[in-house]
PDB file of C-alpha atoms and ligand atoms in Angstrom:
ATOM      1  CA  MET A   1      26.901 -17.476   0.325  1.00 85.00           C
ATOM      2  CA  ASN A   2      27.718 -20.932  -0.992  1.00 93.00           C
ATOM      3  CA  ILE A   3      24.887 -21.283  -3.527  1.00 96.00           C
ATOM      4  CA  ASP A   4      25.145 -25.090  -3.935  1.00 96.00           C
ATOM      5  CA  LYS A   5      25.069 -25.644  -0.164  1.00 96.00           C
ATOM      6  CA  MET A   6      22.095 -23.296   0.180  1.00 97.00           C
ATOM      7  CA  VAL A   7      20.192 -24.981  -2.663  1.00 97.00           C
ATOM      8  CA  SER A   8      20.625 -28.431  -1.096  1.00 97.00           C
ATOM      9  CA  ALA A   9      19.453 -27.112   2.281  1.00 98.00           C
ATOM     10  CA  LEU A  10      16.397 -25.510   0.646  1.00 98.00           C
ATOM     11  CA  ALA A  11      15.652 -28.675  -1.349  1.00 98.00           C
ATOM     12  CA  LYS A  12      15.131 -30.598   1.920  1.00 98.00           C
ATOM     13  CA  GLY A  13      11.744 -28.903   2.289  1.00 98.00           C
ATOM     14  CA  ILE A  14      10.958 -27.362  -1.106  1.00 98.00           C
ATOM     15  CA  LYS A  15      10.298 -29.141  -4.422  1.00 97.00           C
ATOM     16  CA  GLN A  16      13.277 -28.853  -6.755  1.00 96.00           C
ATOM     17  CA  ASP A  17      11.024 -27.348  -9.464  1.00 96.00           C
ATOM     18  CA  ASN A  18      10.253 -24.424  -7.152  1.00 97.00           C
ATOM     19  CA  ILE A  19      13.916 -23.450  -6.720  1.00 98.00           C
ATOM     20  CA  ARG A  20      15.898 -21.615  -9.420  1.00 98.00           C
ATOM     21  CA  VAL A  21      19.491 -20.424  -9.423  1.00 98.00           C
ATOM     22  CA  LYS A  22      20.742 -17.125 -10.920  1.00 97.00           C
ATOM     23  CA  GLU A  23      17.301 -15.982 -11.954  1.00 98.00           C
ATOM     24  CA  ALA A  24      17.058 -12.678 -13.869  1.00 97.00           C
ATOM     25  CA  MET A  25      14.848 -10.386 -11.789  1.00 97.00           C
ATOM     26  CA  GLY A  26      13.729  -8.447 -14.860  1.00 96.00           C
ATOM     27  CA  LYS A  27      11.487 -11.451 -15.623  1.00 96.00           C
ATOM     28  CA  HIS A  28       9.558 -10.859 -12.420  1.00 97.00           C
ATOM     29  CA  THR A  29       9.112  -7.092 -12.199  1.00 96.00           C
ATOM     30  CA  THR A  30       6.869  -4.713 -14.123  1.00 96.00           C
ATOM     31  CA  PHE A  31       9.767  -2.483 -15.158  1.00 95.00           C
ATOM     32  CA  LYS A  32      11.683  -5.499 -16.562  1.00 95.00           C
ATOM     33  CA  VAL A  33      15.066  -4.296 -15.322  1.00 93.00           C
ATOM     34  CA  GLY A  34      17.621  -5.502 -12.815  1.00 92.00           C
ATOM     35  CA  GLY A  35      20.265  -8.164 -12.465  1.00 97.00           C
ATOM     36  CA  HIS A  36      19.913 -11.692 -11.172  1.00 97.00           C
ATOM     37  CA  THR A  37      19.215 -13.056  -7.726  1.00 98.00           C
ATOM     38  CA  ASP A  38      21.393 -15.900  -6.442  1.00 98.00           C
ATOM     39  CA  ILE A  39      18.366 -18.063  -5.663  1.00 98.00           C
ATOM     40  CA  PHE A  40      14.690 -17.631  -6.577  1.00 98.00           C
ATOM     41  CA  ILE A  41      11.946 -19.650  -4.891  1.00 98.00           C
ATOM     42  CA  CYS A  42       8.211 -19.920  -5.560  1.00 97.00           C
ATOM     43  CA  PRO A  43       6.903 -21.775  -2.492  1.00 97.00           C
ATOM     44  CA  GLU A  44       3.675 -23.599  -3.246  1.00 96.00           C
ATOM     45  CA  SER A  45       2.603 -24.086   0.385  1.00 96.00           C
ATOM     46  CA  VAL A  46       2.941 -22.411   3.772  1.00 96.00           C
ATOM     47  CA  GLU A  47       5.217 -25.322   4.784  1.00 97.00           C
ATOM     48  CA  GLU A  48       7.595 -24.630   1.876  1.00 97.00           C
ATOM     49  CA  LEU A  49       7.584 -20.930   2.742  1.00 97.00           C
ATOM     50  CA  ALA A  50       8.373 -21.652   6.417  1.00 97.00           C
ATOM     51  CA  HIS A  51      11.196 -23.978   5.363  1.00 97.00           C
ATOM     52  CA  ALA A  52      12.650 -21.238   3.135  1.00 98.00           C
ATOM     53  CA  ILE A  53      12.557 -18.646   5.928  1.00 97.00           C
ATOM     54  CA  LYS A  54      14.063 -20.977   8.521  1.00 97.00           C
ATOM     55  CA  THR A  55      16.805 -22.122   6.122  1.00 97.00           C
ATOM     56  CA  CYS A  56      17.738 -18.524   5.316  1.00 97.00           C
ATOM     57  CA  LYS A  57      17.909 -17.784   9.029  1.00 96.00           C
ATOM     58  CA  VAL A  58      20.113 -20.806   9.825  1.00 96.00           C
ATOM     59  CA  HIS A  59      22.452 -19.988   6.928  1.00 96.00           C
ATOM     60  CA  GLU A  60      22.402 -16.248   7.734  1.00 96.00           C
ATOM     61  CA  THR A  61      21.290 -15.504   4.183  1.00 97.00           C
ATOM     62  CA  PRO A  62      19.186 -12.423   3.356  1.00 97.00           C
ATOM     63  CA  TYR A  63      15.845 -12.974   1.691  1.00 97.00           C
ATOM     64  CA  TYR A  64      13.329 -10.716  -0.035  1.00 98.00           C
ATOM     65  CA  ILE A  65       9.598 -11.325  -0.454  1.00 98.00           C
ATOM     66  CA  LEU A  66       8.253 -10.534  -3.914  1.00 98.00           C
ATOM     67  CA  GLY A  67       4.647 -10.427  -5.073  1.00 98.00           C
ATOM     68  CA  ASN A  68       3.815  -9.442  -8.647  1.00 98.00           C
ATOM     69  CA  GLY A  69       6.841  -7.123  -8.747  1.00 98.00           C
ATOM     70  CA  SER A  70       4.767  -4.073  -9.707  1.00 97.00           C
ATOM     71  CA  ASN A  71       6.253  -1.817  -7.036  1.00 97.00           C
ATOM     72  CA  VAL A  72       9.848  -3.056  -7.014  1.00 97.00           C
ATOM     73  CA  LEU A  73      12.940  -1.901  -8.904  1.00 96.00           C
ATOM     74  CA  VAL A  74      15.933  -4.241  -8.849  1.00 97.00           C
ATOM     75  CA  LYS A  75      19.378  -2.713  -9.383  1.00 96.00           C
ATOM     76  CA  ASP A  76      21.643  -3.887 -12.249  1.00 96.00           C
ATOM     77  CA  GLY A  77      23.840  -5.686  -9.704  1.00 97.00           C
ATOM     78  CA  GLY A  78      20.895  -7.882  -8.762  1.00 97.00           C
ATOM     79  CA  TYR A  79      20.248  -9.359  -5.310  1.00 98.00           C
ATOM     80  CA  ARG A  80      22.702 -11.361  -3.239  1.00 97.00           C
ATOM     81  CA  GLY A  81      20.462 -13.750  -1.392  1.00 98.00           C
ATOM     82  CA  VAL A  82      17.152 -15.515  -1.871  1.00 98.00           C
ATOM     83  CA  VAL A  83      14.084 -13.965  -3.485  1.00 98.00           C
ATOM     84  CA  ILE A  84      10.882 -15.690  -2.378  1.00 98.00           C
ATOM     85  CA  GLN A  85       7.936 -14.999  -4.660  1.00 98.00           C
ATOM     86  CA  VAL A  86       4.399 -15.299  -3.316  1.00 98.00           C
ATOM     87  CA  TYR A  87       2.474 -14.984  -6.575  1.00 95.00           C
ATOM     88  CA  LYS A  88      -0.130 -17.269  -8.115  1.00 85.00           C
ATOM     89  CA  THR A  89       0.637 -19.782  -5.340  1.00 92.00           C
ATOM     90  CA  LEU A  90      -0.900 -19.443  -1.863  1.00 95.00           C
ATOM     91  CA  ASP A  91      -3.773 -18.009  -3.896  1.00 96.00           C
ATOM     92  CA  GLN A  92      -6.869 -19.911  -2.778  1.00 97.00           C
ATOM     93  CA  VAL A  93     -10.082 -17.910  -2.498  1.00 98.00           C
ATOM     94  CA  THR A  94     -13.224 -18.961  -0.624  1.00 98.00           C
ATOM     95  CA  ILE A  95     -16.337 -16.824  -0.319  1.00 98.00           C
ATOM     96  CA  GLU A  96     -19.079 -17.489   2.235  1.00 97.00           C
ATOM     97  CA  GLY A  97     -21.857 -14.923   2.553  1.00 96.00           C
ATOM     98  CA  ASP A  98     -20.137 -11.553   2.637  1.00 97.00           C
ATOM     99  CA  THR A  99     -16.824 -12.921   3.935  1.00 98.00           C
ATOM    100  CA  VAL A 100     -13.911 -13.570   1.603  1.00 98.00           C
ATOM    101  CA  VAL A 101     -10.820 -15.555   2.608  1.00 98.00           C
ATOM    102  CA  ALA A 102      -8.038 -15.082   0.065  1.00 98.00           C
ATOM    103  CA  GLY A 103      -4.409 -16.182  -0.196  1.00 98.00           C
ATOM    104  CA  ALA A 104      -1.675 -13.540  -0.418  1.00 98.00           C
ATOM    105  CA  GLY A 105      -0.592 -14.671  -3.893  1.00 98.00           C
ATOM    106  CA  VAL A 106      -3.900 -13.999  -5.649  1.00 98.00           C
ATOM    107  CA  LEU A 107      -3.879 -11.108  -8.102  1.00 97.00           C
ATOM    108  CA  LEU A 108      -6.165  -8.225  -7.125  1.00 98.00           C
ATOM    109  CA  SER A 109      -7.790  -8.242 -10.596  1.00 98.00           C
ATOM    110  CA  LYS A 110      -8.752 -11.920 -10.239  1.00 98.00           C
ATOM    111  CA  LEU A 111      -9.955 -11.433  -6.669  1.00 98.00           C
ATOM    112  CA  ALA A 112     -12.071  -8.419  -7.663  1.00 98.00           C
ATOM    113  CA  LYS A 113     -13.744 -10.501 -10.403  1.00 98.00           C
ATOM    114  CA  LEU A 114     -14.496 -13.373  -8.004  1.00 98.00           C
ATOM    115  CA  ILE A 115     -15.946 -10.958  -5.445  1.00 98.00           C
ATOM    116  CA  ALA A 116     -18.136  -9.249  -8.063  1.00 96.00           C
ATOM    117  CA  LYS A 117     -19.314 -12.648  -9.363  1.00 96.00           C
ATOM    118  CA  ALA A 118     -20.419 -13.507  -5.821  1.00 97.00           C
ATOM    119  CA  SER A 119     -22.692 -10.423  -5.913  1.00 96.00           C
ATOM    120  CA  LEU A 120     -20.572  -8.580  -3.377  1.00 97.00           C
ATOM    121  CA  GLU A 121     -19.308  -5.009  -3.524  1.00 96.00           C
ATOM    122  CA  GLY A 122     -16.614  -2.939  -1.829  1.00 96.00           C
ATOM    123  CA  PHE A 123     -13.554  -4.316  -3.620  1.00 97.00           C
ATOM    124  CA  GLU A 124     -14.045  -2.618  -7.017  1.00 97.00           C
ATOM    125  CA  PHE A 125     -11.312  -0.056  -6.222  1.00 97.00           C
ATOM    126  CA  ALA A 126      -8.664  -2.815  -6.401  1.00 98.00           C
ATOM    127  CA  SER A 127      -9.582  -4.274  -9.787  1.00 97.00           C
ATOM    128  CA  GLY A 128      -7.070  -2.156 -11.727  1.00 97.00           C
ATOM    129  CA  ILE A 129      -4.155  -2.274  -9.275  1.00 98.00           C
ATOM    130  CA  PRO A 130      -1.550  -4.611 -10.800  1.00 97.00           C
ATOM    131  CA  GLY A 131      -0.446  -6.515  -7.711  1.00 97.00           C
ATOM    132  CA  THR A 132      -1.101  -9.407  -5.359  1.00 98.00           C
ATOM    133  CA  LEU A 133      -3.193  -9.248  -2.207  1.00 98.00           C
ATOM    134  CA  GLY A 134       0.002  -9.653  -0.118  1.00 98.00           C
ATOM    135  CA  GLY A 135       1.666  -6.688  -1.829  1.00 98.00           C
ATOM    136  CA  ALA A 136      -1.523  -4.669  -1.437  1.00 98.00           C
ATOM    137  CA  ILE A 137      -1.724  -5.304   2.311  1.00 98.00           C
ATOM    138  CA  TYR A 138       1.999  -4.455   2.671  1.00 98.00           C
ATOM    139  CA  MET A 139       1.269  -0.909   1.460  1.00 98.00           C
ATOM    140  CA  ASN A 140      -2.481  -0.611   2.052  1.00 98.00           C
ATOM    141  CA  ALA A 141      -2.960  -0.177  -1.680  1.00 98.00           C
ATOM    142  CA  GLY A 142      -5.894   1.868  -2.866  1.00 97.00           C
ATOM    143  CA  ALA A 143      -7.567   3.767  -5.676  1.00 97.00           C
ATOM    144  CA  TYR A 144     -10.709   5.822  -6.325  1.00 96.00           C
ATOM    145  CA  GLY A 145     -11.164   6.599  -2.621  1.00 95.00           C
ATOM    146  CA  GLY A 146     -11.055   2.950  -1.544  1.00 96.00           C
ATOM    147  CA  ASP A 147      -8.218   1.058   0.066  1.00 98.00           C
ATOM    148  CA  ILE A 148      -7.446  -2.297   1.677  1.00 98.00           C
ATOM    149  CA  SER A 149      -8.063  -0.985   5.204  1.00 98.00           C
ATOM    150  CA  GLN A 150     -11.745  -0.445   4.355  1.00 98.00           C
ATOM    151  CA  VAL A 151     -12.397  -4.140   3.637  1.00 98.00           C
ATOM    152  CA  LEU A 152      -9.804  -6.046   5.650  1.00 98.00           C
ATOM    153  CA  LEU A 153     -10.855  -7.843   8.838  1.00 98.00           C
ATOM    154  CA  SER A 154      -7.607  -9.703   9.587  1.00 98.00           C
ATOM    155  CA  ALA A 155      -4.534 -11.234   8.006  1.00 98.00           C
ATOM    156  CA  ASP A 156      -2.446 -14.306   8.774  1.00 98.00           C
ATOM    157  CA  VAL A 157       1.239 -13.481   8.633  1.00 98.00           C
ATOM    158  CA  MET A 158       4.477 -15.420   9.104  1.00 98.00           C
ATOM    159  CA  ASP A 159       7.213 -13.964  11.270  1.00 96.00           C
ATOM    160  CA  GLU A 160      10.956 -14.322  10.721  1.00 93.00           C
ATOM    161  CA  ASP A 161      10.977 -17.583  12.736  1.00 93.00           C
ATOM    162  CA  GLY A 162       8.332 -19.161  10.500  1.00 93.00           C
ATOM    163  CA  GLN A 163       5.560 -18.797  13.109  1.00 95.00           C
ATOM    164  CA  VAL A 164       2.062 -17.890  11.900  1.00 97.00           C
ATOM    165  CA  LEU A 165       0.171 -15.073  13.661  1.00 97.00           C
ATOM    166  CA  THR A 166      -3.245 -13.548  13.018  1.00 98.00           C
ATOM    167  CA  LEU A 167      -3.359  -9.738  13.074  1.00 98.00           C
ATOM    168  CA  THR A 168      -6.558  -7.708  13.119  1.00 98.00           C
ATOM    169  CA  ASN A 169      -7.124  -4.691  10.889  1.00 98.00           C
ATOM    170  CA  GLU A 170      -6.172  -2.451  13.830  1.00 98.00           C
ATOM    171  CA  GLU A 171      -3.021  -4.434  14.622  1.00 98.00           C
ATOM    172  CA  LEU A 172      -1.904  -4.139  10.989  1.00 98.00           C
ATOM    173  CA  LYS A 173      -1.768  -0.328  11.438  1.00 98.00           C
ATOM    174  CA  LEU A 174      -2.929   0.384   7.887  1.00 98.00           C
ATOM    175  CA  GLY A 175      -2.263   4.026   7.017  1.00 97.00           C
ATOM    176  CA  TYR A 176      -1.746   5.912   3.766  1.00 97.00           C
ATOM    177  CA  ARG A 177       0.295   3.346   1.737  1.00 98.00           C
ATOM    178  CA  THR A 178       1.772   1.910   4.934  1.00 97.00           C
ATOM    179  CA  SER A 179       1.261  -1.018   7.284  1.00 98.00           C
ATOM    180  CA  ILE A 180       3.055  -2.690  10.150  1.00 98.00           C
ATOM    181  CA  ILE A 181       4.347  -5.299   7.670  1.00 97.00           C
ATOM    182  CA  GLN A 182       6.877  -2.744   6.413  1.00 97.00           C
ATOM    183  CA  ASP A 183       8.537  -2.530   9.865  1.00 96.00           C
ATOM    184  CA  THR A 184       8.163  -6.105  11.063  1.00 96.00           C
ATOM    185  CA  HIS A 185       9.079  -7.939   7.836  1.00 90.00           C
ATOM    186  CA  TYR A 186       6.145 -10.278   8.369  1.00 97.00           C
ATOM    187  CA  ILE A 187       5.051 -12.231   5.304  1.00 98.00           C
ATOM    188  CA  VAL A 188       1.362 -12.004   4.478  1.00 98.00           C
ATOM    189  CA  LEU A 189      -0.120 -15.486   3.945  1.00 98.00           C
ATOM    190  CA  LYS A 190      -3.834 -14.846   3.653  1.00 98.00           C
ATOM    191  CA  ALA A 191      -6.510 -12.365   4.640  1.00 98.00           C
ATOM    192  CA  VAL A 192     -10.157 -12.216   5.615  1.00 98.00           C
ATOM    193  CA  LEU A 193     -12.111  -9.466   3.852  1.00 98.00           C
ATOM    194  CA  LYS A 194     -15.602  -8.245   4.631  1.00 98.00           C
ATOM    195  CA  CYS A 195     -17.607  -7.060   1.627  1.00 97.00           C
ATOM    196  CA  LYS A 196     -21.226  -5.975   1.260  1.00 95.00           C
ATOM    197  CA  LYS A 197     -24.098  -7.674  -0.538  1.00 94.00           C
ATOM    198  CA  ARG A 198     -24.562  -5.800  -3.799  1.00 88.00           C
ATOM    199  CA  GLN A 199     -27.742  -3.738  -3.822  1.00 81.00           C
ATOM    200  CA  SER A 200     -27.755  -2.692  -7.468  1.00 68.00           C
ATOM    201  CA  ALA A 201     -27.635  -4.933 -10.557  1.00 58.00           C
ATOM    202  CA  GLY A 202     -23.933  -4.031 -10.944  1.00 53.00           C
ATOM    203  CA  TYR A 203     -21.634  -4.416 -13.902  1.00 54.00           C
ATOM    204  CA  LEU A 204     -22.189  -8.162 -14.299  1.00 52.00           C
ATOM    205  CA  CYS A 205     -25.513  -7.403 -16.016  1.00 46.00           C
ATOM    206  CA  LYS A 206     -24.132  -4.769 -18.404  1.00 49.00           C
ATOM    207  CA  ASN A 207     -23.297  -7.294 -21.137  1.00 45.00           C
ATOM    208  CA  ARG A 208     -26.763  -8.801 -21.287  1.00 40.00           C
TER     209      ARG A 208
HETATM  210  C1  FAD B 301       0.946   0.731 -13.677  1.00 68.01           C
HETATM  211  C2  FAD B 301       0.843   0.677 -12.171  1.00 68.01           C
HETATM  212  C3  FAD B 301      -0.285   1.176 -11.557  1.00 68.01           C
HETATM  213  C4  FAD B 301      -0.391   1.143 -10.170  1.00 68.01           C
HETATM  214  N1  FAD B 301      -1.509   1.649  -9.579  1.00 68.01           N
HETATM  215  C5  FAD B 301      -1.631   1.644  -8.237  1.00 68.01           C
HETATM  216  C6  FAD B 301      -2.793   2.185  -7.596  1.00 68.01           C
HETATM  217  O1  FAD B 301      -3.720   2.664  -8.237  1.00 68.01           O
HETATM  218  N2  FAD B 301      -2.849   2.136  -6.240  1.00 68.01           N
HETATM  219  C7  FAD B 301      -1.843   1.609  -5.488  1.00 68.01           C
HETATM  220  O2  FAD B 301      -1.978   1.583  -4.254  1.00 68.01           O
HETATM  221  N3  FAD B 301      -0.721   1.102  -6.066  1.00 68.01           N
HETATM  222  C8  FAD B 301      -0.586   1.102  -7.405  1.00 68.01           C
HETATM  223  N4  FAD B 301       0.540   0.599  -7.998  1.00 68.01           N
HETATM  224  C9  FAD B 301       1.611   0.050  -7.169  1.00 68.01           C
HETATM  225  C10 FAD B 301       1.512  -1.479  -6.983  1.00 68.01           C
HETATM  226  O3  FAD B 301       0.695  -2.084  -7.954  1.00 68.01           O
HETATM  227  C11 FAD B 301       0.960  -1.795  -5.612  1.00 68.01           C
HETATM  228  O4  FAD B 301       1.880  -1.328  -4.665  1.00 68.01           O
HETATM  229  C12 FAD B 301       0.746  -3.302  -5.366  1.00 68.01           C
HETATM  230  O5  FAD B 301       0.036  -3.432  -4.169  1.00 68.01           O
HETATM  231  C13 FAD B 301       2.064  -4.046  -5.237  1.00 68.01           C
HETATM  232  O6  FAD B 301       1.780  -5.435  -5.190  1.00 68.01           O
HETATM  233  P1  FAD B 301       2.800  -6.505  -5.763  1.00 68.01           P
HETATM  234  O7  FAD B 301       2.239  -7.855  -5.529  1.00 68.01           O
HETATM  235  O8  FAD B 301       3.183  -6.179  -7.161  1.00 68.01           O
HETATM  236  O9  FAD B 301       4.039  -6.282  -4.789  1.00 68.01           O
HETATM  237  P2  FAD B 301       5.601  -6.176  -5.167  1.00 68.01           P
HETATM  238  O10 FAD B 301       5.820  -5.024  -6.074  1.00 68.01           O
HETATM  239  O11 FAD B 301       6.102  -7.502  -5.589  1.00 68.01           O
HETATM  240  O12 FAD B 301       6.180  -5.847  -3.728  1.00 68.01           O
HETATM  241  C14 FAD B 301       5.930  -4.570  -3.143  1.00 68.01           C
HETATM  242  C15 FAD B 301       6.303  -4.649  -1.660  1.00 68.01           C
HETATM  243  O13 FAD B 301       5.386  -5.525  -1.005  1.00 68.01           O
HETATM  244  C16 FAD B 301       6.114  -6.564  -0.326  1.00 68.01           C
HETATM  245  N5  FAD B 301       5.311  -7.787  -0.437  1.00 68.01           N
HETATM  246  C17 FAD B 301       4.785  -8.338  -1.567  1.00 68.01           C
HETATM  247  N6  FAD B 301       4.087  -9.445  -1.254  1.00 68.01           N
HETATM  248  C18 FAD B 301       4.199  -9.599   0.097  1.00 68.01           C
HETATM  249  C19 FAD B 301       3.693 -10.567   1.035  1.00 68.01           C
HETATM  250  N7  FAD B 301       2.957 -11.627   0.654  1.00 68.01           N
HETATM  251  N8  FAD B 301       3.994 -10.399   2.342  1.00 68.01           N
HETATM  252  C20 FAD B 301       4.746  -9.347   2.762  1.00 68.01           C
HETATM  253  N9  FAD B 301       5.250  -8.421   1.935  1.00 68.01           N
HETATM  254  C21 FAD B 301       4.970  -8.540   0.617  1.00 68.01           C
HETATM  255  C22 FAD B 301       7.456  -6.672  -1.064  1.00 68.01           C
HETATM  256  O14 FAD B 301       8.480  -7.180  -0.212  1.00 68.01           O
HETATM  257  C23 FAD B 301       7.707  -5.219  -1.454  1.00 68.01           C
HETATM  258  O15 FAD B 301       8.324  -4.529  -0.394  1.00 68.01           O
HETATM  259  C24 FAD B 301       0.674   0.607  -9.399  1.00 68.01           C
HETATM  260  C25 FAD B 301       1.813   0.090 -10.031  1.00 68.01           C
HETATM  261  C26 FAD B 301       1.912   0.125 -11.409  1.00 68.01           C
HETATM  262  C27 FAD B 301       3.130  -0.439 -12.070  1.00 68.01           C
END
């Protein structure tokens, strides 16, 4: 890959500040190991993400989607291609009644706090899992008997052509630490979760 050529093509649809060259991957993974990636992008909108995917396709350049990097090990030789991180961007959360719409880049710990603050329950299992919502849907993350499949209604995903599709819980084929995302290479953009109104006082009152 000609890195300069690729960077200028990416910069046509992505802010320069969101594109880095020769980024050490150890900075972005929990285990803090691994070599550098040729190009590292943090798209701040769905449009920037779509531009990144389409540019990689046109230039026949491999890309890898990264969330919080808590379930990824990068080899010492690094990654030849473009790493696209969906983390703390695409992270908007809106809660109406018992329905939560959350961006793929939101951390599960933050989302669990927002859901609890809205007097909803059903997402407590995710509060200690150190990843993003996108990474959690990718592998149907879970703990303490709960998992994503129990609260997820649907997810918007982007395919390899940059098209956005909505998949229902059933269509996502969420099994034990698996989902259809692992086979299709879709990118999770956002999800709709259904929680329950909290019946008990819950942990928010414990500090009173
Ligand atoms: C200390 C520790 C404790 C953990 N405890 C648990 C636990 O209790 N339960 C559990 O299930 N897991 C656990 N994990 C594993 C990990 O936290 C989860 O797998 C988490 O869901 C990964 O999310 P992430 O954002 O870090 O994804 P990453 O590690 O960045 O990526 C993991 C995979 O998801 C894909 N991915 C990430 N974001 C997207 C997206 N937006 N669209 C499509 N694909 C995407 C990546 O390509 C990659 O293949 C733990 C990990 C650690 C280090």
